mmCIF file of C-alpha atoms in Angstrom:
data_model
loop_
_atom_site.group_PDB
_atom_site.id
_atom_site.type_symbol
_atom_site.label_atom_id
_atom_site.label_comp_id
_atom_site.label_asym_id
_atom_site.label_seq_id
_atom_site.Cartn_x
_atom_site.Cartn_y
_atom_site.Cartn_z
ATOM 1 C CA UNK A 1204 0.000 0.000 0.000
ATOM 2 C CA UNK A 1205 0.968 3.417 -0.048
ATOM 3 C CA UNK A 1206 0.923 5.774 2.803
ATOM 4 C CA UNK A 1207 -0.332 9.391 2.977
ATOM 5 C CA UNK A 1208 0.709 11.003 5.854
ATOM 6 C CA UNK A 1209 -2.361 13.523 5.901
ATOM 7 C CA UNK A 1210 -4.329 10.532 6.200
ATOM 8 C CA UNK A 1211 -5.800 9.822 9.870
ATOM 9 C CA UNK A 1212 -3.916 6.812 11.442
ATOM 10 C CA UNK A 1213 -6.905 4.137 11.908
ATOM 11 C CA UNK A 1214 -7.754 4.402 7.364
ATOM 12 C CA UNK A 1215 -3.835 4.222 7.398
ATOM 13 C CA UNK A 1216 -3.645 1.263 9.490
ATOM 14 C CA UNK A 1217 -6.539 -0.538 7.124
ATOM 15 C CA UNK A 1218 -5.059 0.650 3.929
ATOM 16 C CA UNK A 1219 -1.794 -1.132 5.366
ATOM 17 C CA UNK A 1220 -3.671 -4.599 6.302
ATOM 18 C CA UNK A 1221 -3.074 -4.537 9.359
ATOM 19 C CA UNK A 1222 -3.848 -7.916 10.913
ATOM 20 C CA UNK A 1223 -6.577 -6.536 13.208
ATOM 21 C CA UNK A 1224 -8.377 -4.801 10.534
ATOM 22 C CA UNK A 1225 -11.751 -6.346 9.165
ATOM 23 C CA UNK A 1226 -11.837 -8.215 6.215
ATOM 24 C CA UNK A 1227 -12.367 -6.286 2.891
ATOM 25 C CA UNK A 1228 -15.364 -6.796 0.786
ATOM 26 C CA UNK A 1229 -15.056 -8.392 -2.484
ATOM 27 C CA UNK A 1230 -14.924 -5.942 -5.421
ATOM 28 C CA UNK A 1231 -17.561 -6.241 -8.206
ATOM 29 C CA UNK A 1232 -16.544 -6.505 -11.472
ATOM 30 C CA UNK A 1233 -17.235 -3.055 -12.324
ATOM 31 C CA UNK A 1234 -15.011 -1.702 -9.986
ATOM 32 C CA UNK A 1235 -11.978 -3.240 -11.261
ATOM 33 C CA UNK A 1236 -9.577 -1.099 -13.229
ATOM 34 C CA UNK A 1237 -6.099 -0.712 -13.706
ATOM 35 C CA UNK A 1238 -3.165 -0.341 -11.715
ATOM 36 C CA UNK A 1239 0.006 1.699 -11.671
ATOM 37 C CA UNK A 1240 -0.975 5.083 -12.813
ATOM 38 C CA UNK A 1241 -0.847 5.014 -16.516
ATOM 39 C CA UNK A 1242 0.558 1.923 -16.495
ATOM 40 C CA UNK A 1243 0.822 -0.918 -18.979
ATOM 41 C CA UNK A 1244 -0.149 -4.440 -17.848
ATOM 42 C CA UNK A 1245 2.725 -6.375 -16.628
ATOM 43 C CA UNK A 1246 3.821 -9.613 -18.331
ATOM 44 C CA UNK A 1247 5.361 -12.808 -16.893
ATOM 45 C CA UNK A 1248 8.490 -11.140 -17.387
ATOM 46 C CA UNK A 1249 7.568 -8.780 -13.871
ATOM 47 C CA UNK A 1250 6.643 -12.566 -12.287
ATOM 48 C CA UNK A 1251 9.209 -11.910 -9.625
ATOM 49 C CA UNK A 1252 6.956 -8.963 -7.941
ATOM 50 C CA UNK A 1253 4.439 -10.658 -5.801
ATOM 51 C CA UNK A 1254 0.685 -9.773 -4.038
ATOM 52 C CA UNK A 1255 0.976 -10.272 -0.389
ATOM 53 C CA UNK A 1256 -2.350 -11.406 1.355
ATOM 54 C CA UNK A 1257 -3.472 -11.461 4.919
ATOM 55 C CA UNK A 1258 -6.476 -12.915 6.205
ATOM 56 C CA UNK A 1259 -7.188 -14.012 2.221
ATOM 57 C CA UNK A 1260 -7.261 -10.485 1.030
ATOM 58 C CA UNK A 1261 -4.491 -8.348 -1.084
ATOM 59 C CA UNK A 1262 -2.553 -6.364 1.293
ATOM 60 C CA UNK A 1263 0.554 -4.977 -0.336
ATOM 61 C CA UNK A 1264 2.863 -5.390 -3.047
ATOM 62 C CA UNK A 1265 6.060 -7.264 -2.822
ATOM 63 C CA UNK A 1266 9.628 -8.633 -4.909
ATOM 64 C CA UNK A 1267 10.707 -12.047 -4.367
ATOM 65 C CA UNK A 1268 14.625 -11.174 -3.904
ATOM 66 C CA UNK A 1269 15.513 -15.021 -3.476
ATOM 67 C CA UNK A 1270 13.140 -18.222 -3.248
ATOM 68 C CA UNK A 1271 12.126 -17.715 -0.008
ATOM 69 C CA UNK A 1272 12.717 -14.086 0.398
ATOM 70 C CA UNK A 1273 10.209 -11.249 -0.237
ATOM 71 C CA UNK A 1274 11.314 -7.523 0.037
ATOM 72 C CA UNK A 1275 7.908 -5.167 0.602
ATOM 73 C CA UNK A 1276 7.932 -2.131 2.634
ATOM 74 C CA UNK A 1277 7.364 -2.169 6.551
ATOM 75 C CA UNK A 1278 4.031 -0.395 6.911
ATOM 76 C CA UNK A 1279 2.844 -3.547 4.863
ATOM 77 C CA UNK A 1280 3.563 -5.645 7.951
ATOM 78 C CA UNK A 1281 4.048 -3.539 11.109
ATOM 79 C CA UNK A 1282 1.302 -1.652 12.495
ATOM 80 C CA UNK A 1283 1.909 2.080 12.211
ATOM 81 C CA UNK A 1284 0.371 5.192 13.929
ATOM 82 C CA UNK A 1285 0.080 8.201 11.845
ATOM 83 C CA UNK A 1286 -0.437 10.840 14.391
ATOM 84 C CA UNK A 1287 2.634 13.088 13.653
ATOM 85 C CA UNK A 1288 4.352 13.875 10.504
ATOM 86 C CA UNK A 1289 6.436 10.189 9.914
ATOM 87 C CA UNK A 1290 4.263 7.910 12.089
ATOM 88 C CA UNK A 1291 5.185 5.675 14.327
ATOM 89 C CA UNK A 1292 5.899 1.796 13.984
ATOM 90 C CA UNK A 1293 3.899 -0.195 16.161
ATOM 91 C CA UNK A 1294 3.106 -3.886 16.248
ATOM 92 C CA UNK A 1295 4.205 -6.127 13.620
ATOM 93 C CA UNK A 1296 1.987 -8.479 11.976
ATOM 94 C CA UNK A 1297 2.428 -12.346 12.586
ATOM 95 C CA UNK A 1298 4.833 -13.551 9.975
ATOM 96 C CA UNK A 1299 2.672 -16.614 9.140
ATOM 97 C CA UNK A 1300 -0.430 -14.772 8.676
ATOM 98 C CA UNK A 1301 1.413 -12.979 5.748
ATOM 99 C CA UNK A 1302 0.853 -14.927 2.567
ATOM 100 C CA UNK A 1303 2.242 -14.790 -0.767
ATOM 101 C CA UNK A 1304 0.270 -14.800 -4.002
ATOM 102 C CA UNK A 1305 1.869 -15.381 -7.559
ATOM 103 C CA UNK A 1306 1.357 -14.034 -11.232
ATOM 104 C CA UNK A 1307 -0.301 -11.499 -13.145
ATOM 105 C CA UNK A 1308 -3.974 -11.943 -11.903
ATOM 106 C CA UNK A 1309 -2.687 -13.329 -8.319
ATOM 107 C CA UNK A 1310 -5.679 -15.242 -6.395
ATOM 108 C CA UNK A 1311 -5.208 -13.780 -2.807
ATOM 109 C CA UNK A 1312 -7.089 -16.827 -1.701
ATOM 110 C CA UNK A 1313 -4.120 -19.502 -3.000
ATOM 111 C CA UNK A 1314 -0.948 -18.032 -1.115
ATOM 112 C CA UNK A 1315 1.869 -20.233 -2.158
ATOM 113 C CA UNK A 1316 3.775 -19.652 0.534
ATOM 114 C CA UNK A 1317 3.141 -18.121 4.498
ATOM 115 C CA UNK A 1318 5.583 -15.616 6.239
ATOM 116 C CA UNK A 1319 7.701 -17.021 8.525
ATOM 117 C CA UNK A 1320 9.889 -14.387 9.824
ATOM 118 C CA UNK A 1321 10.175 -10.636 9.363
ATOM 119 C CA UNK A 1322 13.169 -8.223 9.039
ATOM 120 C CA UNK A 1323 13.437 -4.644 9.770
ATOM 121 C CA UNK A 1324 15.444 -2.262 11.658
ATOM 122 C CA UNK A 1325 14.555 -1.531 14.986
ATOM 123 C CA UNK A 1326 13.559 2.047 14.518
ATOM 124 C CA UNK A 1327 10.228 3.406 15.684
ATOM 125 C CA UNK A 1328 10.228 6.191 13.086
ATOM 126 C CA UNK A 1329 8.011 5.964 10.068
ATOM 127 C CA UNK A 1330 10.676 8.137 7.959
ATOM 128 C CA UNK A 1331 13.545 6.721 6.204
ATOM 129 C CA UNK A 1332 13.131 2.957 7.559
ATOM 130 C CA UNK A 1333 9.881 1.822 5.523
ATOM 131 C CA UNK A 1334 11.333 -1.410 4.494
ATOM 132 C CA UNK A 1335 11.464 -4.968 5.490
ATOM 133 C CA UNK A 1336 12.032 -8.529 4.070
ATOM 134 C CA UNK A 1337 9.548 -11.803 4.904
ATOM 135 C CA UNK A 1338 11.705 -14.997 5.507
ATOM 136 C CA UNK A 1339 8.690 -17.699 3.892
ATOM 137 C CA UNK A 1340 8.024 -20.819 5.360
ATOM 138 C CA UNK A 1341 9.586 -22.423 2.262
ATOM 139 C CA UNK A 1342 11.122 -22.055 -0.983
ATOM 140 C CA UNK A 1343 8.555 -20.787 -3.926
ATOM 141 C CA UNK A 1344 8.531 -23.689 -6.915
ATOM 142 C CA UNK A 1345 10.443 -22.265 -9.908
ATOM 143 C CA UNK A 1346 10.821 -18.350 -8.130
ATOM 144 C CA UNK A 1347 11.071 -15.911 -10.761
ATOM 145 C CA UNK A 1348 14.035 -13.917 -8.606
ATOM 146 C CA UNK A 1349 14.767 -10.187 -8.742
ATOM 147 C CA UNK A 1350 18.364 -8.970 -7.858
ATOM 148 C CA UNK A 1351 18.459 -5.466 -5.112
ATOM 149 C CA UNK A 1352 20.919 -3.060 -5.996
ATOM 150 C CA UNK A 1353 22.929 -2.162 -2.747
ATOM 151 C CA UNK A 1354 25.244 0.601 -4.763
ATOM 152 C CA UNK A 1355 24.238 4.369 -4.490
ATOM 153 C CA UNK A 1356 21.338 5.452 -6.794
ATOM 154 C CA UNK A 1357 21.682 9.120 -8.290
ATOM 155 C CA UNK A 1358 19.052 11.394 -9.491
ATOM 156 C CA UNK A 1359 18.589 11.398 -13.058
ATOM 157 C CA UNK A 1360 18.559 7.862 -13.381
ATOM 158 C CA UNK A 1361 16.018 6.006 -15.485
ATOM 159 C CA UNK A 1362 13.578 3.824 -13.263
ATOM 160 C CA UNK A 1363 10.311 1.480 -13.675
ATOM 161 C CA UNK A 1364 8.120 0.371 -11.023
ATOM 162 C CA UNK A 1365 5.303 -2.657 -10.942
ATOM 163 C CA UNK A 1366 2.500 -3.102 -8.345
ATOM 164 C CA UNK A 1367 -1.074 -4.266 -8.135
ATOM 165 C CA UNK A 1368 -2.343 -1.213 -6.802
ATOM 166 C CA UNK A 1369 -5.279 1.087 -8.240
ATOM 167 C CA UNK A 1370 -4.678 3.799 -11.234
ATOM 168 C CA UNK A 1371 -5.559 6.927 -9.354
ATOM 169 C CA UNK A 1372 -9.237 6.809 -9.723
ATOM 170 C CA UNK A 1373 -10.033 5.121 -6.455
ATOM 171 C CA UNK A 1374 -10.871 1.847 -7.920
ATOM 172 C CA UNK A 1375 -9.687 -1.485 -7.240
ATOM 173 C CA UNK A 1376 -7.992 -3.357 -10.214
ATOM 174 C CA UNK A 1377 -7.552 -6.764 -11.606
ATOM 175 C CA UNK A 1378 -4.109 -7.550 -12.074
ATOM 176 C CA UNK A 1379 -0.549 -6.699 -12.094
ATOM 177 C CA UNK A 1380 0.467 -3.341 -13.849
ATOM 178 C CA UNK A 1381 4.114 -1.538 -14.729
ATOM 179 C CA UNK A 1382 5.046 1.730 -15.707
ATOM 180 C CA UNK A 1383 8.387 2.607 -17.363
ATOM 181 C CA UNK A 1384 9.902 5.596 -18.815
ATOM 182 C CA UNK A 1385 10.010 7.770 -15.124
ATOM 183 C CA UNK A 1386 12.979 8.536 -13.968
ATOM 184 C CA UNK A 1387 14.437 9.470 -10.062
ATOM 185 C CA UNK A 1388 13.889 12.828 -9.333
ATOM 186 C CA UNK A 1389 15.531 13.180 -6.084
ATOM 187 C CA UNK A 1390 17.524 11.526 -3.753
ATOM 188 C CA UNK A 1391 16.999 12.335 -0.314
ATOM 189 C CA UNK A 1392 18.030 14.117 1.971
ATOM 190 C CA UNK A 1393 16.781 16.775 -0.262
ATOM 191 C CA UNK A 1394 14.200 19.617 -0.891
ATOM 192 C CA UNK A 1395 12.622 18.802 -4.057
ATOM 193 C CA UNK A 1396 10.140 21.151 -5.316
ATOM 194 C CA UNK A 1397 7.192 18.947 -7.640
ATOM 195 C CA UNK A 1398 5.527 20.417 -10.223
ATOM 196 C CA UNK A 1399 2.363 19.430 -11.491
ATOM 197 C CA UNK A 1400 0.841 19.775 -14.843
ATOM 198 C CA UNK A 1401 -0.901 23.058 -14.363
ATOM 199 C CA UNK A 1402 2.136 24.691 -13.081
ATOM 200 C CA UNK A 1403 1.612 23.842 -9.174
ATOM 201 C CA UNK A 1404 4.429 23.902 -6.648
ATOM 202 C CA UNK A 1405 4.590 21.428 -4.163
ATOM 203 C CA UNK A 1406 7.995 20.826 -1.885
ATOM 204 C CA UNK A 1407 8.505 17.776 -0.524
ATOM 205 C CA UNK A 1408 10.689 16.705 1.838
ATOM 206 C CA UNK A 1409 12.690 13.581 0.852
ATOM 207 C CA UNK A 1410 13.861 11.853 3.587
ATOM 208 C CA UNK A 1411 17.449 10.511 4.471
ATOM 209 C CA UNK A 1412 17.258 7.034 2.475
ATOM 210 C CA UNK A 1413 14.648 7.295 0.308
ATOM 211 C CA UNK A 1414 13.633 8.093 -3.666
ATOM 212 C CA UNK A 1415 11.301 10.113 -5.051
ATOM 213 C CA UNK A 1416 10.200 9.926 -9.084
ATOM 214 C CA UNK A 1417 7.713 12.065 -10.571
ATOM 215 C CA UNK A 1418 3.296 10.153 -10.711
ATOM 216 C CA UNK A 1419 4.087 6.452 -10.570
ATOM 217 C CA UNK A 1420 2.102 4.330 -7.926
ATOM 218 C CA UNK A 1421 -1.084 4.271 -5.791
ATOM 219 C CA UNK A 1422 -2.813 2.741 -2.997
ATOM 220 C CA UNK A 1423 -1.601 -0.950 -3.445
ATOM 221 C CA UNK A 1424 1.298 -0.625 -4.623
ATOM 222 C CA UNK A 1425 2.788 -0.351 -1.273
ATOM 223 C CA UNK A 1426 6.291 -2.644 -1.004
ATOM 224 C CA UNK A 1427 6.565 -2.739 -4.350
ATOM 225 C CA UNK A 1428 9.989 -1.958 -6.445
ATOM 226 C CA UNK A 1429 11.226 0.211 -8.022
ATOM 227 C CA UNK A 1430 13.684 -1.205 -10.739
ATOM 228 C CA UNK A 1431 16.706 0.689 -12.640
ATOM 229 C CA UNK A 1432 17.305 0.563 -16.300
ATOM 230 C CA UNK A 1433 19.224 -2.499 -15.899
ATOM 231 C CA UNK A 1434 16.229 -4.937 -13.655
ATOM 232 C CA UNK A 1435 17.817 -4.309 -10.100
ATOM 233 C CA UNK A 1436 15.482 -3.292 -7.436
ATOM 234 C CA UNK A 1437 16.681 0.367 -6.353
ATOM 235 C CA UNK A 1438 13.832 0.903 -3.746
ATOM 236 C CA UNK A 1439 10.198 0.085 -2.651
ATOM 237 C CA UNK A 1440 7.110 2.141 -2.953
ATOM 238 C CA UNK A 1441 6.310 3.875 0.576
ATOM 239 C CA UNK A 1442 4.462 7.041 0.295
ATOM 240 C CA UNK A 1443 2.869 9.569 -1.410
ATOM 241 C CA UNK A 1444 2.221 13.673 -0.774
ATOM 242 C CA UNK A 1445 -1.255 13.434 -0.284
ATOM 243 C CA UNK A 1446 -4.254 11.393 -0.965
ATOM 244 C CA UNK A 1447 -4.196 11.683 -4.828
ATOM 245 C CA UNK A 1448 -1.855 9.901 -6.963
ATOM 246 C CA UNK A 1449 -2.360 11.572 -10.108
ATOM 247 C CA UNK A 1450 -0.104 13.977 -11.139
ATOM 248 C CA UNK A 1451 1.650 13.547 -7.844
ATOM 249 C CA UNK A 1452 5.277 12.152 -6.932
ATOM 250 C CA UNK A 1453 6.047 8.991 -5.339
ATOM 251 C CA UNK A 1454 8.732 8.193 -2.249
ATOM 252 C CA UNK A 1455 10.672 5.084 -2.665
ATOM 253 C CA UNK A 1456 12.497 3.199 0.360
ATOM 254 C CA UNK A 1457 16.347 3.216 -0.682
ATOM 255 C CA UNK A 1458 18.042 -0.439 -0.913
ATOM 256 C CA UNK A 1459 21.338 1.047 -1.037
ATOM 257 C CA UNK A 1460 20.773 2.954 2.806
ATOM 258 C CA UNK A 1461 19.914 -0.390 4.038
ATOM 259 C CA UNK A 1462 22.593 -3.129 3.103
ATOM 260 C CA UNK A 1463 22.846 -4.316 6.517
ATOM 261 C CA UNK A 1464 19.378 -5.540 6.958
ATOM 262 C CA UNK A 1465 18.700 -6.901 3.528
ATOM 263 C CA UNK A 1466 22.154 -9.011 3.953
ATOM 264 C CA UNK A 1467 20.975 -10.625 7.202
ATOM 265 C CA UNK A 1468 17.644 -11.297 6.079
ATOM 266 C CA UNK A 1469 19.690 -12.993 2.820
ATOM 267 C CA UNK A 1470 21.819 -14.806 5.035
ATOM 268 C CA UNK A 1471 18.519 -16.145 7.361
ATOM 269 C CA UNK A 1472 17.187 -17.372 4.257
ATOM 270 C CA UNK A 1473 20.614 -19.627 3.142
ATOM 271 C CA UNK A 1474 20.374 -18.750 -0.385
ATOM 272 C CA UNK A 1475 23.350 -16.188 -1.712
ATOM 273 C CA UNK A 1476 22.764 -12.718 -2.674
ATOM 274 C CA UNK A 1477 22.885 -12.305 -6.072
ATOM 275 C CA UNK A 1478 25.142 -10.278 -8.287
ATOM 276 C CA UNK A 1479 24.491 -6.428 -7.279
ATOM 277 C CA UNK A 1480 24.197 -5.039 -10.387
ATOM 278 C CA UNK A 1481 26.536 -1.955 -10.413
ATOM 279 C CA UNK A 1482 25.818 1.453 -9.354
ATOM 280 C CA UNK A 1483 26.062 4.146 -11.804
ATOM 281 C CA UNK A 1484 29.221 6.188 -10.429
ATOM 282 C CA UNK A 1485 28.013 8.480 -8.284
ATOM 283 C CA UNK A 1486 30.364 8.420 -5.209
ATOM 284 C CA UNK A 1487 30.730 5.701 -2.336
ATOM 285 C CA UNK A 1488 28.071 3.933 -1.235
ATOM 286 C CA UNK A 1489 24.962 5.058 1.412
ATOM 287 C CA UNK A 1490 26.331 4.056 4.735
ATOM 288 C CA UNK A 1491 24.865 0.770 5.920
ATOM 289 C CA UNK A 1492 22.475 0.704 9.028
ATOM 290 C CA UNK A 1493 24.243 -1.234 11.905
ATOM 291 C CA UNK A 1494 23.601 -4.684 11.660
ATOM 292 C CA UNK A 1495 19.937 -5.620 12.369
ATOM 293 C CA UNK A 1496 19.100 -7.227 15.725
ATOM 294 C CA UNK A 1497 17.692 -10.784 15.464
ATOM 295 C CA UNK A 1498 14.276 -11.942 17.426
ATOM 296 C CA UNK A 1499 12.280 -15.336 17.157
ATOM 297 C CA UNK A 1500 10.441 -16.333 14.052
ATOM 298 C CA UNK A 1501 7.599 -14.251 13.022
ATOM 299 C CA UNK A 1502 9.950 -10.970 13.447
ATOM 300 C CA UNK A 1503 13.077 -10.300 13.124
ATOM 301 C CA UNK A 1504 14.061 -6.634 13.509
ATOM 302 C CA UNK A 1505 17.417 -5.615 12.732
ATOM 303 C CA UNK A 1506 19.085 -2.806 14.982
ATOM 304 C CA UNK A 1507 20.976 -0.705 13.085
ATOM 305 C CA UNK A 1508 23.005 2.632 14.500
ATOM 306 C CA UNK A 1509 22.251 5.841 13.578
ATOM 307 C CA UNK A 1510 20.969 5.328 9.719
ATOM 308 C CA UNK A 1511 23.357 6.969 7.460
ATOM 309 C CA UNK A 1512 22.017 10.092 5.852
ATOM 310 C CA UNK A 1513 19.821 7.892 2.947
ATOM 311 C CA UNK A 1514 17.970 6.473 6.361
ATOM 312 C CA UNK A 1515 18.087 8.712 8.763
ATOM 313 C CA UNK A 1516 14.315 8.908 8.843
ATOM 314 C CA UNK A 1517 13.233 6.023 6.674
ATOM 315 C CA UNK A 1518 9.889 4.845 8.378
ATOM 316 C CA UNK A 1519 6.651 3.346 7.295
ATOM 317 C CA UNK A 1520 7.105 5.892 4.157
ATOM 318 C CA UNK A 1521 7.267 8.887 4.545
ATOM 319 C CA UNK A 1522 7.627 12.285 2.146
ATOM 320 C CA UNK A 1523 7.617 15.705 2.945
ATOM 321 C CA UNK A 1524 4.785 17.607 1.115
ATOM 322 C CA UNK A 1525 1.903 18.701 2.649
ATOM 323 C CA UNK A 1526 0.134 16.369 4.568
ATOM 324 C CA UNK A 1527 0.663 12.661 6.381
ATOM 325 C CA UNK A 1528 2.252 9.334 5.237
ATOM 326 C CA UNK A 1529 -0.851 6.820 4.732
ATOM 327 C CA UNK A 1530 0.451 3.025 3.525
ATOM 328 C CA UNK A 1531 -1.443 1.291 0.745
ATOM 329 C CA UNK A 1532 -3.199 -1.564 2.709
ATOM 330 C CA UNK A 1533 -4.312 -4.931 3.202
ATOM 331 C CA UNK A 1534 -7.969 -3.609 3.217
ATOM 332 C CA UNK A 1535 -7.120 -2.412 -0.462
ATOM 333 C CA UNK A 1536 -11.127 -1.561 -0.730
ATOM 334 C CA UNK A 1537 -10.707 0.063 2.525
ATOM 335 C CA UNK A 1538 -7.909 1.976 2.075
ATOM 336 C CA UNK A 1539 -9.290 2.886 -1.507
ATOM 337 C CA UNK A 1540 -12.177 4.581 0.254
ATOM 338 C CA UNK A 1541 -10.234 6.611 2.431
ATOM 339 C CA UNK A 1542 -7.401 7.436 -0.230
ATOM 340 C CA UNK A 1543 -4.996 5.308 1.575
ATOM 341 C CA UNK A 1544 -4.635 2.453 -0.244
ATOM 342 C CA UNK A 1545 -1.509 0.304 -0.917
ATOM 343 C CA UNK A 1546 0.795 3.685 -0.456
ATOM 344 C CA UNK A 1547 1.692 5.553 2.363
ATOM 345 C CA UNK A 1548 1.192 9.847 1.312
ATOM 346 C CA UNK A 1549 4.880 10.800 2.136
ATOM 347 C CA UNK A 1550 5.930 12.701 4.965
ATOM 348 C CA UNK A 1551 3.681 15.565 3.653
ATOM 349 C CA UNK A 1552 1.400 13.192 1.643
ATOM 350 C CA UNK A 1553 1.526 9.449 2.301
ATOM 351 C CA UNK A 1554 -0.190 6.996 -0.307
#
């Protein structure tokens, strides 16, 4: 999902699935629409990005990263509360409740695969450390892998993202969508100023480890990646600036600001981390957060010291624009209502 932080923290929480919300009603037929906004529909070729279910309803978007391993962003599996500007992390969802659906038109109702273990940082704040990995319960039958990027992104580069979210218009959807040609804007910390098609200024306030590209996702698409010209995941979807998603910027989770975690949660899983594909040059790498603490099955939350600058307030997703973060969630038709779906609204704005 995708978080807006203007949004009011309960909607946030049910956009996010969070395991105590209700279950979401099943959408008629003339509801469904596309995903992505202005997006294409994805092919088997996107196969590694996955629809994570909970309680046998979508919930978030998500990249298998190795068999067993699913990257996705934290608000998709940790409570959050959205009453200040970056939200809090809360409680995290059970691991096994957390299943994982497969293919273009994923049937939330067939996981083929359960949660087993989470991994995140152990950082409260919902800026800068909206990421996490699910450990499955086993390895998924011919996985369709996707290799992270751990190298420093730059802004400029050219970028793609894929989710099951909604197109913008409030409406849930019926499959798998991706949009290419966008590019990354802004890599934070920075003051990026968006504007929109009729000339609008918005500033947003891109956090210490994370992305922002120019209208991308929606609710939905929460957790899912965003890919570089060469296939690598570079971040996940987080946030938004408010509760639209048309003609409005996207925040991204940076990879790169959280090495640490994503290599424990590689080496928890006993299957190698792929070839990083390399990092345009753009100077040395994001620092690392400090090794992650690890805690029983169901969740594992690493500890990392003070996030380097690309993390310093990565949380559930958060941007800086005007407004709250509010996560895409589990209660997609939920969260759809409320303009919270499947993306947090950024710091200012959270989808």
């Amino acid at each position: 999902m995708q978080r807006n932080i203007t949004i009011a923290g309960t909607a946030l929480l049910l956009a996010c699935g969070s395991s105590s919300s209700g279950t979401a009603p099943t959408p008629l037929a003339s509801e469904v629409d596309t995903r992505i906004v202005n997006g294409v529909p994805s092919t088997t070729a996107d196969d590694a990005v996955v629809m994570l279910t909970e309680g046998g309803q979508f919930s978030c978007t998500g990249t298998l990263i190795a068999p067993n391993l699913v990257i996705t962003a934290r608000h998709c599996v940790t409570d959050i509360d959205e009453s200040d500007e970056c939200g809090t992390f809360t409680t995290d969802h059970r691991a096994s409740a957390i299943g994982i659906a497969l293919g273009v038109h994923a049937n939330q109702g067939r996981p083929v695969a359960k949660g087993k273990q989470l991994f995140h940082e152990n950082q409260a704040s919902g800026c800068s450390y909206d990421i996490a990995l699910i450990l499955l319960d086993q390895d998924v039958p011919g996985a369709v892998i996707s290799k992270v990027r751990l190298g420093v992104t730059t802004a400029g580069e050219a970028a793609s993202t894929v989710g099951y979210g909604d197109n913008g218009s409030g409406r849930l959807t019926n499959g798998r969508y991706r949009k290419d040609g966008i590019k990354i804007d802004a890599v934070g910390a920075a003051a990026y100023v968006f504007k929109t098609k009729r000339g609008q200024s918005m500033p947003v306030d891109v956090r210490p480890g994370e992305l922002l590209t120019g209208e991308s996702t929606c609710f939905g698409d929460s957790g899912g990646p965003l890919f570089d010209s060469t296939g690598s995941i570079v971040g996940v979807t987080s946030r938004g600036i408010d509760d639209s998603c048309i003609d409005r910027p996207s925040v991204f989770s940076d990879t790169a600001s959280h090495s640490a975690l994503i290599r424990t949660a590689f080496s928890a899983a006993g299957h190698p981390l792929p070839d990083e594909a390399p990092a345009e040059d753009a100077g040395s790498p994001a620092p690392a957060p400090s090794p992650p603490a690890t805690t029983p099955p169901a969740t594992t939350p690493s500890t990392p010291s003070t996030p380097a600058e690309p993390q310093a307030e990565a949380s559930a997703g958060c941007q800086a624009a005007p407004g709250h973060l509010s996560p895409f969630g589990s209660a997609l038709g939920i969260v759809l209502a409320v303009g919270l779906v499947a993306r947090r609204r950024r710091a200012q704005a959270s989808r």
